[in-house]
Coordinates of C-alpha atoms in Angstrom, one line a residue:
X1 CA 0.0 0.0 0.0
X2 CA 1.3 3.5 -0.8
X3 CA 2.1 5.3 2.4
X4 CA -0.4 8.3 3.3
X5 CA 2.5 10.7 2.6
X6 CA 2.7 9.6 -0.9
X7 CA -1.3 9.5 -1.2
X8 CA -1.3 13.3 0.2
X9 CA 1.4 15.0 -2.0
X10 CA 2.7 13.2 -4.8
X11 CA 1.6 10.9 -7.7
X12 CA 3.7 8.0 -8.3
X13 CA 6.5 8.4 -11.2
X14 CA 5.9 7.9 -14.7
X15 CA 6.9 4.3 -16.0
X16 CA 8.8 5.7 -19.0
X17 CA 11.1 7.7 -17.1
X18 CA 12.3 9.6 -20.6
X19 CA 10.0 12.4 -20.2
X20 CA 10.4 13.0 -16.5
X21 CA 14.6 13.2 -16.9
X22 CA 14.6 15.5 -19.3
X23 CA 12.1 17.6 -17.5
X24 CA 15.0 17.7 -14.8
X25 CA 17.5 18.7 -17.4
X26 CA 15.2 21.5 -18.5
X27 CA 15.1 22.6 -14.8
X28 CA 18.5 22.8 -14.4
X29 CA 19.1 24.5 -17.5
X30 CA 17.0 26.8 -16.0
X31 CA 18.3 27.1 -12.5
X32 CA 22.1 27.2 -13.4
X33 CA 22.3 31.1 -14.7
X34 CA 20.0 31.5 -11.5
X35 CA 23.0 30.2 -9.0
X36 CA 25.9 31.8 -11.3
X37 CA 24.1 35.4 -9.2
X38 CA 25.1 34.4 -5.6
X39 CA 28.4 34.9 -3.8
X40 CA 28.7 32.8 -1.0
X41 CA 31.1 30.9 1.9
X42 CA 32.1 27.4 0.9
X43 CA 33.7 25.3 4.2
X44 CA 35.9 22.3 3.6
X45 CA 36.8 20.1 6.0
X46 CA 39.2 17.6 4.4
X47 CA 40.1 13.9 6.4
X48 CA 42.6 11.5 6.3
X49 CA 42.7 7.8 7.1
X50 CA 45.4 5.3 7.4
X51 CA 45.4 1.8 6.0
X52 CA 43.5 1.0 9.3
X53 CA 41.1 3.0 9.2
X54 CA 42.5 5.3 11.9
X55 CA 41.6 8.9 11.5
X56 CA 45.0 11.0 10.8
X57 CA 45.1 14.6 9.0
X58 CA 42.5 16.7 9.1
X59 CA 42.4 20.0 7.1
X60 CA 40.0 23.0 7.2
X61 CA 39.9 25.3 3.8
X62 CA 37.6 28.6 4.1
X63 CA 37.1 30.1 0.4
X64 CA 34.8 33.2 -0.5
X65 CA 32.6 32.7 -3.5
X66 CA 32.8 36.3 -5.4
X67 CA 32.5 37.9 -8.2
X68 CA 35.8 38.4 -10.4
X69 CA 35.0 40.7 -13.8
X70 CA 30.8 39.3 -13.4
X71 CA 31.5 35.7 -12.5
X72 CA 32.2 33.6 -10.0
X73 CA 35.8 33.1 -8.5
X74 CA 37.0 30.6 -5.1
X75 CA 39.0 33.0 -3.2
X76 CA 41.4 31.2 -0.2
X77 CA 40.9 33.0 3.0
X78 CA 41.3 30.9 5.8
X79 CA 43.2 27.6 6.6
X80 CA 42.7 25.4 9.8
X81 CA 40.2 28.7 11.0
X82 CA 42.7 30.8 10.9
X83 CA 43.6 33.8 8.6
X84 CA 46.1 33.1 5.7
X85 CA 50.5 33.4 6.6
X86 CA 51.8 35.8 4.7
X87 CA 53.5 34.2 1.9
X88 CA 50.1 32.3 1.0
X89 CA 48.2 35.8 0.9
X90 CA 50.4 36.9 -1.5
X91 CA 50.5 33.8 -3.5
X92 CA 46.4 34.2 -3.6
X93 CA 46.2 38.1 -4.4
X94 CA 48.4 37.2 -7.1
X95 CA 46.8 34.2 -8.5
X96 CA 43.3 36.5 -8.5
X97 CA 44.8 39.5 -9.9
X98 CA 46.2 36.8 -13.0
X99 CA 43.0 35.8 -13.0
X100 CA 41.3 38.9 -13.2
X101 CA 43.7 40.3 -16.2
X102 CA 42.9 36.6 -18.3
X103 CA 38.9 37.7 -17.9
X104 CA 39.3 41.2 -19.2
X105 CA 40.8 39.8 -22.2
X106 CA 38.3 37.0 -22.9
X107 CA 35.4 40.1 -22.3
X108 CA 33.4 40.8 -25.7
X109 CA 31.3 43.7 -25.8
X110 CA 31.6 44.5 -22.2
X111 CA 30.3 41.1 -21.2
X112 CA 32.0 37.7 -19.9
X113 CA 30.6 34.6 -21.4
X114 CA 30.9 31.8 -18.6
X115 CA 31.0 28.2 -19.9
X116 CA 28.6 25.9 -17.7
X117 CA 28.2 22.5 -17.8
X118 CA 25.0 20.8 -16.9
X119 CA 26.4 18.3 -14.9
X120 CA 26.0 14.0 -14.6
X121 CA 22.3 14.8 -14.8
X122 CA 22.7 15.5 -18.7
X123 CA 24.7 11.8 -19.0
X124 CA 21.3 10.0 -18.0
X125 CA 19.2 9.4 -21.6
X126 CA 22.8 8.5 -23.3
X127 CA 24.5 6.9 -20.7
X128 CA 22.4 5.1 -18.8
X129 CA 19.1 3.0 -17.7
X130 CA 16.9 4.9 -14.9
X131 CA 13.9 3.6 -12.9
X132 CA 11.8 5.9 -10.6
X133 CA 10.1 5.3 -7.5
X134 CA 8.3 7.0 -4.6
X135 CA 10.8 7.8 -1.8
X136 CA 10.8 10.1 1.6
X137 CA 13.5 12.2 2.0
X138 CA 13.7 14.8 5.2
X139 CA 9.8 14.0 5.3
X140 CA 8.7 15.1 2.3
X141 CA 7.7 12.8 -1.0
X142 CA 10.3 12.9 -3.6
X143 CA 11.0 10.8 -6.7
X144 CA 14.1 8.7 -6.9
X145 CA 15.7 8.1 -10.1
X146 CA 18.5 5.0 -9.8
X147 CA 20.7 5.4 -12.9
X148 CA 22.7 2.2 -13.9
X149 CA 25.3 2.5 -16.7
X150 CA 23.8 1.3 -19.6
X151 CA 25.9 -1.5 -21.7
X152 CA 27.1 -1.7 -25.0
X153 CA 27.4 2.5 -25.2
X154 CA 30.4 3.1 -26.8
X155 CA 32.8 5.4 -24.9
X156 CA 35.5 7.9 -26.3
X157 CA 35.8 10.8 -23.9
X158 CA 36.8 10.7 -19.9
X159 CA 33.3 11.5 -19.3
X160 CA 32.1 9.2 -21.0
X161 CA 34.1 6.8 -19.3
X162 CA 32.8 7.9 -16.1
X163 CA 29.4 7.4 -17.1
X164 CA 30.2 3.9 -18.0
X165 CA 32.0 3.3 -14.7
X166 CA 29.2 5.6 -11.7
X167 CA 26.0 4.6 -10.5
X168 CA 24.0 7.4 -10.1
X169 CA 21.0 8.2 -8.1
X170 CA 18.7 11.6 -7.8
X171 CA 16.1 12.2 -5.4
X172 CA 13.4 15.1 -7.1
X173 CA 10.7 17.2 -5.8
X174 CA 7.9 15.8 -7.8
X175 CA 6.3 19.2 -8.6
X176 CA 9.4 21.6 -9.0
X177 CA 11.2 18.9 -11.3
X178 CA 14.4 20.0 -9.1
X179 CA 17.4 17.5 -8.2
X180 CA 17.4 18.3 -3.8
X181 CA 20.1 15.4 -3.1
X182 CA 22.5 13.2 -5.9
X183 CA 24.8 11.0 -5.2
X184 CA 27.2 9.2 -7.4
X185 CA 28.9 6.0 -6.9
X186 CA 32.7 4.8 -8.5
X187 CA 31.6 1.2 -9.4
X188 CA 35.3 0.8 -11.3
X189 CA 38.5 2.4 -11.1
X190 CA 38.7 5.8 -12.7
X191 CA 41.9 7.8 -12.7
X192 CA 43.1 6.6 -9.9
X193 CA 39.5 6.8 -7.8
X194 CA 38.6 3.3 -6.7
X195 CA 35.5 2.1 -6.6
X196 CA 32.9 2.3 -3.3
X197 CA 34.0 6.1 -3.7
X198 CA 31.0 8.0 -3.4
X199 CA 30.1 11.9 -3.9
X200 CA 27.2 13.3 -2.3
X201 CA 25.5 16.9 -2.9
X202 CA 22.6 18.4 -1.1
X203 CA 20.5 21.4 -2.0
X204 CA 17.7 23.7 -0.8
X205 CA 15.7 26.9 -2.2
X206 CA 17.2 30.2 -1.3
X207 CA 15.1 33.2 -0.9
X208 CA 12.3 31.4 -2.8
X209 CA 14.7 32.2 -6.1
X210 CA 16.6 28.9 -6.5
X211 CA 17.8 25.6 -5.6
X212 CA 21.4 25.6 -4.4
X213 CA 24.1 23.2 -3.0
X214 CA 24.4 23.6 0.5
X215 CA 26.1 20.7 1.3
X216 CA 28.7 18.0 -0.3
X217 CA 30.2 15.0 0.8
X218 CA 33.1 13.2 -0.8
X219 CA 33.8 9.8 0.5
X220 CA 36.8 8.6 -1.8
X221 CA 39.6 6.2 -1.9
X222 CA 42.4 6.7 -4.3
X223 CA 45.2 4.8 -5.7
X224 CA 47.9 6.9 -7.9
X225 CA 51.2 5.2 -10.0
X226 CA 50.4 2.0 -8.1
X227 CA 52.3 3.2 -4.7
X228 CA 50.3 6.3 -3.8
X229 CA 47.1 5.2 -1.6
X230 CA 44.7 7.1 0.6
X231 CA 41.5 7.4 1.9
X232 CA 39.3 10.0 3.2
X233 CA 36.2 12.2 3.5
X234 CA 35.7 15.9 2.1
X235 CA 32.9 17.4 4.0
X236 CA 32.2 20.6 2.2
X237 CA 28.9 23.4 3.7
X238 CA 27.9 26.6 1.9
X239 CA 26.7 29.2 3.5
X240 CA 25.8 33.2 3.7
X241 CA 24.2 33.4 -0.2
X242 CA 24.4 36.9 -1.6
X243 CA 22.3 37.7 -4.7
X244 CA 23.5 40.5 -7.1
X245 CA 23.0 41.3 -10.8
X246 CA 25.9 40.5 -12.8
X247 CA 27.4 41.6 -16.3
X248 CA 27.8 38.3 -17.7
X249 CA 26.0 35.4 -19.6
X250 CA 25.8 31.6 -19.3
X251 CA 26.9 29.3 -21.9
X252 CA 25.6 26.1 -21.7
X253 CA 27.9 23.1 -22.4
X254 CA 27.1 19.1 -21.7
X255 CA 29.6 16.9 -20.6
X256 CA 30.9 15.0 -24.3

């Protein structure tokens, strides 16, 4: 029997799920110049195990989110909670300032054209085979769409590759069309990721404008030239969104 949350506020998923992904695509299409207007303050908290399992490193990155010549730009400015040494100031004023000079010359007609991609969401009708169910997620009925790499697709690219090699799931607010959690799964080894890595992203509506990420977790295990192993979790929150008008424009690009 459906449960009563289900029979309340959502009808169940389409069986042809074709339609209902690329309604999701259209939404994001739609949202992404949206979230290219707000600065914000993007945490990192970056840990390390041993071969044991045995918590060792742990590393705290503070970046603003501002705008650099009408888009977006990670600015350093804090490690471990505390304000940048010297040396590393000046190495990021002068990576921003290179940064800023490379924009003006890429500006045409007083405007910067940002490239943005639309993310693993756009890999789904190629790249792989989705089913939809009903779902609760944070109390709330939600569509789940599982996303199984698809056999037989030929790949040529590295995202392609990755297509072939992630499990993909995204939960979706049944009446917005909107992705509000993803998560992607390594089920092979991709450059150097191993699989049962998994990358997490959560998101919300700010000021009843948009849906953006508010928080990311990166569970991953990585094996480089054969000798270099580690293991860890990259907990990443956002936080203190900004909305401005900006003199740029979006340019759409899908992962090939």
């Amino acid at each position: 029997m459906i449960p009563l949350i289900f029979a309340l506020l959502a009808i169940a998923p389409p069986a042809d799920t074709t339609a209902l992904v690329e309604s999701v695509i259209a939404h994001e299409k739609a949202e992404l110049p949206k979230r290219q207007q707000y600065t914000f303050r993007e945490d990192i908290v970056k840990r390390h195990f041993d071969k044991n399992g045995k918590e060792g490193s742990t590393v705290r990155e503070t970046f603003e989110v501002l705008f650099l010549e009408g888009a977006p730009y990670r600015k350093l400015i804090a490690e471990n909670d505390k304000p940048l040494a010297a040396a590393k100031q000046t190495k990021v004023e002068k990576e921003m300032a290179l940064e800023k000079l490379r924009r003006v010359s890429e500006k045409r007609g007083g405007m910067f054209h940002r490239v943005v991609k639309l993310g693993g969401i756009a890999m789904l009708p190629t790249f792989y085979d989705v089913t939809a169910k009903e779902e609760s997620l944070q109390g709330r009925a939600v569509w789940k769409l599982d996303a199984q790499p698809r056999s037989g697709v030929p790949t040529e690219t590295e995202a392609q590759r990755n297509a072939a090699g992630t499990r993909r799931s995204y939960w979706i607010d049944p009446e917005e069309k909107t992705i509000l959690k993803e998560e992607t799964e390594f089920l092979v080894a991709l450059n150097g990721v191993q699989p049962g890595t998994v990358f997490t992203a959560e998101y919300q509506k700010v000021n009843s404008d948009c849906w953006l990420p508010v928080r990311n977790t990166f569970k991953w295990s990585v094996v480089m030239a054969k000798f270099v192993k580690g293991r860890g979790i990259n907990e990443t929150t956002f936080s203190g969104f900004k909305k401005f008008d900006v003199d740029s424009s979006v340019v759409f690009d899908v992962e090939k």
